Amino acid sequence: MSRDTARYDIALGQVLRQSLEIVPSDAAHGETWSFLALVLLPDVCAARFPDLHADRMIGTPSKHALRRVWDREEVLLELLDPAHPKPLGEDELFQLFDRTALVRDHRLVRALVAAVLKSGEGDRSSWARQLYKRITFLTGARLLDVLSDQELDDLVRSEAAKIEGSEPAEPFSRLKVRLPSDPTELKFTLSLTDAWASRVDAFMPAGVFELDVRSVGAVDAARRMVGRLDDSVGPSEFETAVLELMLDAQYLHLFAGEAIELARSNLQRSQSQKR
């Protein structure tokens, strides 16, 4: 897709949003867009899609010639800038807006688009597709709607940094935690933050574990971390330190039997890999 075509789509979306003054409830009706495409603006649709395929005239929101650009403008606003040296293309936007797990949260969509625009990757469409897939996977295990804007940005930045060839994300220098009132939990939390600060890989991009610590506390975050560890990859230095803390006799009662067994098996695997 040429940059001129991308700029045409952006300009069309801006004109439609400014001229129609349509409310989202009306925009949700397919009949509205069918009328616009078939009766009022068929020439505009034909200019963009000369074959006039049915999907472009009466199709789904992510494919309709008019509705798709209005939806994008409604959500992204200033992020869709026709003057940008490399504006977002059709593939980058379609792959995002066609994923209902992502597009239902407009804050998340904006965070993803901002990350794509900042990407210096040559094949940006492929890079964006990988990022969308990673975040879509996370929506199955987490309710991202409850995260703050900053936490969403941190999460997207973290996942973007994990894609091969990405620029390193800015690190967190400190682990932000909720301090519990229970003395044993408090001691575990402080030990965990000490482990974080003393290890090189503590200065990693903010990810799911860091967000868990902030939202549910150190004990539950450690429990969730164990459940996410990949059997095919050994735990990192920091993850190993957390496993050792969980298996410390004074903290065993904080965790259920399944979490302890997972921690023990992962720690044994880590130790065997070092031999």
Coordinates of C-alpha atoms in Angstrom, one line a residue:
M1 CA 0.0 0.0 0.0
S2 CA 1.4 3.4 -1.0
R3 CA 1.8 6.2 1.4
D4 CA -0.5 8.3 -0.8
T5 CA -3.2 5.7 -0.4
A6 CA -2.7 5.7 3.4
R7 CA -2.9 9.5 3.4
Y8 CA -6.1 9.4 1.4
D9 CA -7.7 7.1 3.9
I10 CA -6.6 9.3 6.8
A11 CA -8.0 12.4 5.1
L12 CA -11.2 10.7 4.2
G13 CA -11.7 9.6 7.8
Q14 CA -11.1 13.2 9.0
V15 CA -13.6 14.6 6.5
L16 CA -16.3 12.0 7.3
R17 CA -15.9 12.5 11.1
Q18 CA -16.1 16.3 10.8
S19 CA -18.9 16.4 8.2
L20 CA -21.3 13.7 9.4
E21 CA -21.4 14.7 13.0
I22 CA -22.7 11.2 13.7
V23 CA -22.9 9.8 17.2
P24 CA -21.4 6.3 17.9
S25 CA -24.8 4.7 18.4
D26 CA -25.8 5.6 14.9
A27 CA -22.4 4.7 13.5
A28 CA -22.9 1.2 15.0
H29 CA -25.8 0.5 12.5
G30 CA -24.6 -1.1 9.3
E31 CA -27.5 0.4 7.4
T32 CA -26.1 3.8 8.0
W33 CA -22.9 3.0 6.2
S34 CA -24.7 1.0 3.4
F35 CA -26.8 4.1 2.6
L36 CA -23.7 6.3 2.6
A37 CA -21.8 4.0 0.3
L38 CA -24.5 3.0 -2.1
V39 CA -26.6 6.2 -2.3
L40 CA -24.6 9.3 -1.2
L41 CA -20.9 8.5 -1.8
P42 CA -20.5 5.6 -4.2
D43 CA -18.0 7.7 -6.2
V44 CA -15.8 8.1 -3.1
C45 CA -15.9 4.4 -2.5
A46 CA -15.1 3.7 -6.1
A47 CA -12.1 6.1 -6.0
R48 CA -10.6 4.0 -3.3
F49 CA -11.8 0.5 -4.3
P50 CA -12.6 0.5 -8.0
D51 CA -13.8 -3.1 -8.0
L52 CA -16.6 -2.1 -5.7
H53 CA -16.5 -5.5 -3.9
A54 CA -19.5 -6.1 -1.6
D55 CA -17.3 -6.1 1.5
R56 CA -16.4 -2.4 0.7
M57 CA -20.0 -1.3 0.2
I58 CA -22.0 -3.3 2.7
G59 CA -19.3 -5.3 4.5
T60 CA -18.0 -5.6 8.1
P61 CA -16.8 -2.5 10.0
S62 CA -13.1 -3.3 9.4
K63 CA -13.5 -3.7 5.6
H64 CA -16.2 -1.1 4.7
A65 CA -14.8 1.6 2.5
L66 CA -16.2 4.4 4.7
R67 CA -16.9 3.0 8.1
R68 CA -13.4 1.6 8.6
V69 CA -11.8 5.1 8.2
W70 CA -14.5 6.8 10.3
D71 CA -13.9 4.2 13.1
R72 CA -10.2 4.7 13.0
E73 CA -10.4 8.5 13.1
E74 CA -12.9 8.3 16.0
V75 CA -10.5 6.2 18.1
L76 CA -7.1 7.5 17.0
L77 CA -7.7 11.2 16.3
E78 CA -4.3 13.0 16.3
L79 CA -2.4 9.7 15.9
L80 CA -3.6 9.5 12.3
D81 CA -1.5 12.3 10.8
P82 CA -1.4 12.5 7.0
A83 CA 1.8 14.6 7.4
H84 CA 3.6 11.8 9.1
P85 CA 6.6 10.6 7.0
K86 CA 5.4 7.1 7.3
P87 CA 1.7 7.1 8.1
L88 CA -0.1 3.9 9.2
G89 CA -1.0 1.6 6.3
E90 CA -4.0 -0.5 5.7
D91 CA -2.4 -3.7 6.9
E92 CA -1.3 -2.2 10.2
L93 CA -4.7 -0.7 10.9
F94 CA -6.8 -3.6 9.6
Q95 CA -4.8 -6.2 11.6
L96 CA -5.5 -4.1 14.7
F97 CA -9.2 -3.1 14.2
D98 CA -10.2 -6.6 13.1
R99 CA -9.1 -8.0 16.5
T100 CA -12.2 -7.5 18.7
A101 CA -10.2 -8.4 21.8
L102 CA -8.1 -5.3 21.3
V103 CA -10.3 -2.8 19.6
R104 CA -13.0 -2.8 22.3
D105 CA -10.5 -0.9 24.5
H106 CA -9.8 2.3 22.8
R107 CA -7.0 3.2 25.2
L108 CA -5.2 0.0 24.3
V109 CA -5.6 0.7 20.6
R110 CA -4.1 4.1 21.0
A111 CA -1.2 2.7 23.0
L112 CA -0.5 0.1 20.3
V113 CA -0.7 2.6 17.5
A114 CA 1.7 4.9 19.3
A115 CA 4.2 2.0 19.7
V116 CA 3.9 1.1 16.0
L117 CA 4.5 4.7 14.9
K118 CA 7.6 4.8 17.1
S119 CA 8.9 1.6 15.7
G120 CA 12.0 1.9 13.5
E121 CA 11.5 -1.5 11.9
G122 CA 11.9 -1.8 8.2
D123 CA 9.0 -4.3 7.8
R124 CA 6.8 -2.4 10.2
S125 CA 3.6 -4.3 9.2
S126 CA 5.1 -7.6 10.2
W127 CA 6.4 -6.1 13.4
A128 CA 3.0 -4.6 14.2
R129 CA 1.3 -7.9 13.6
Q130 CA 3.6 -9.6 16.1
L131 CA 2.9 -7.0 18.7
Y132 CA -0.9 -7.3 18.2
K133 CA -0.7 -11.1 18.6
R134 CA 1.3 -10.8 21.8
I135 CA -1.1 -8.3 23.3
T136 CA -4.1 -10.4 22.1
F137 CA -2.7 -13.4 23.9
L138 CA -2.5 -11.4 27.1
T139 CA -6.1 -10.5 26.9
G140 CA -7.1 -14.1 27.5
A141 CA -5.4 -14.2 30.9
R142 CA -5.8 -10.6 32.1
L143 CA -8.5 -8.0 32.2
L144 CA -6.5 -5.2 30.6
D145 CA -9.5 -2.8 31.0
V146 CA -8.7 -2.3 34.7
L147 CA -5.1 -1.1 34.0
S148 CA -4.4 2.6 34.1
D149 CA -3.2 4.5 31.0
Q150 CA 0.4 4.3 32.3
E151 CA 0.1 0.6 33.0
L152 CA -1.2 -0.1 29.5
D153 CA 1.6 1.9 28.0
D154 CA 4.1 0.0 30.2
L155 CA 2.6 -3.3 29.1
V156 CA 2.7 -2.5 25.4
R157 CA 6.2 -1.1 25.7
S158 CA 7.3 -4.3 27.4
E159 CA 5.8 -6.6 24.8
A160 CA 7.2 -4.5 22.0
A161 CA 10.7 -4.8 23.4
K162 CA 10.4 -8.6 23.3
I163 CA 10.0 -8.7 19.5
E164 CA 13.2 -9.5 17.8
G165 CA 15.0 -6.4 16.5
S166 CA 13.1 -4.0 18.7
E167 CA 14.8 -1.1 20.4
P168 CA 15.2 -1.7 24.2
A169 CA 12.4 -0.2 26.2
E170 CA 13.1 2.2 29.0
P171 CA 13.6 0.3 32.2
F172 CA 12.0 0.5 35.6
S173 CA 14.7 1.3 38.1
R174 CA 12.5 0.4 41.0
L175 CA 9.9 -2.2 41.6
K176 CA 6.7 -0.5 42.8
V177 CA 4.9 -2.7 45.4
R178 CA 1.9 -2.7 47.7
L179 CA 3.1 -3.2 51.3
P180 CA 0.8 -5.7 53.1
S181 CA -0.1 -5.5 56.8
D182 CA 0.7 -9.1 57.6
P183 CA 4.3 -9.3 59.0
T184 CA 5.3 -12.4 57.0
E185 CA 3.9 -11.1 53.8
L186 CA 5.6 -7.8 54.4
K187 CA 8.9 -9.6 54.9
F188 CA 8.4 -11.6 51.7
T189 CA 7.6 -8.4 49.8
L190 CA 10.7 -6.7 51.1
S191 CA 12.9 -9.7 50.3
L192 CA 11.4 -9.8 46.8
T193 CA 12.2 -6.1 46.2
D194 CA 15.8 -6.7 47.4
A195 CA 16.1 -9.6 45.0
W196 CA 14.9 -7.3 42.2
A197 CA 17.3 -4.5 43.0
S198 CA 20.4 -6.8 43.3
R199 CA 20.1 -8.6 40.0
V200 CA 21.0 -7.3 36.5
D201 CA 17.9 -8.6 34.9
A202 CA 15.8 -6.6 37.4
F203 CA 16.4 -3.7 35.1
M204 CA 14.2 -5.2 32.4
P205 CA 11.3 -3.6 30.6
A206 CA 8.1 -3.4 32.7
G207 CA 6.0 -6.5 32.1
V208 CA 3.2 -8.6 33.4
F209 CA 5.0 -9.5 36.6
E210 CA 5.7 -5.9 37.5
L211 CA 2.1 -4.9 36.8
D212 CA 0.9 -7.8 39.0
V213 CA 3.1 -6.6 41.9
R214 CA 1.6 -3.2 41.7
S215 CA -2.0 -4.4 41.5
V216 CA -2.3 -7.6 43.6
G217 CA 0.9 -7.6 45.7
A218 CA 4.1 -9.6 45.8
V219 CA 2.7 -12.9 47.0
D220 CA 0.0 -13.2 44.4
A221 CA 2.4 -11.8 41.7
A222 CA 4.9 -14.6 42.6
R223 CA 2.1 -17.2 42.4
R224 CA 1.0 -15.9 39.0
M225 CA 4.6 -15.8 37.8
V226 CA 5.2 -19.5 38.6
G227 CA 2.1 -20.4 36.6
R228 CA 3.4 -18.5 33.5
L229 CA 6.9 -19.9 33.4
D230 CA 7.7 -21.7 30.2
D231 CA 8.9 -25.3 30.6
S232 CA 11.0 -25.0 27.5
V233 CA 13.0 -22.0 28.8
G234 CA 14.8 -21.9 32.1
P235 CA 13.8 -19.2 34.6
S236 CA 15.8 -15.9 34.6
E237 CA 18.1 -14.9 37.4
F238 CA 15.4 -12.9 39.0
E239 CA 12.7 -15.5 38.5
T240 CA 15.1 -18.1 40.2
A241 CA 15.4 -15.7 43.1
V242 CA 11.6 -15.5 43.5
L243 CA 11.4 -19.3 43.3
E244 CA 13.9 -19.6 46.1
L245 CA 12.0 -17.2 48.2
M246 CA 8.7 -19.1 47.7
L247 CA 10.4 -22.3 48.9
D248 CA 11.9 -20.7 52.0
A249 CA 10.4 -22.5 55.0
Q250 CA 9.2 -19.3 56.5
Y251 CA 7.1 -18.4 53.4
L252 CA 5.7 -21.8 52.4
H253 CA 2.4 -21.2 54.1
L254 CA 1.7 -18.2 51.9
F255 CA 1.4 -20.4 48.8
A256 CA -0.9 -23.3 47.9
G257 CA 0.5 -26.8 47.2
E258 CA 0.3 -26.5 43.5
A259 CA 2.3 -23.2 43.4
I260 CA 4.9 -24.8 45.7
E261 CA 5.2 -27.9 43.4
L262 CA 5.6 -25.7 40.3
A263 CA 8.2 -23.5 42.1
R264 CA 10.1 -26.6 43.1
S265 CA 10.1 -28.2 39.7
N266 CA 11.2 -24.9 38.0
L267 CA 13.9 -24.4 40.4
Q268 CA 15.2 -27.9 40.0
R269 CA 15.2 -27.4 36.2
S270 CA 17.1 -24.1 36.6
Q271 CA 19.8 -25.8 38.8
S272 CA 20.2 -28.8 36.4
Q273 CA 20.7 -26.4 33.5
K274 CA 23.6 -24.7 35.3
R275 CA 25.5 -28.0 35.9

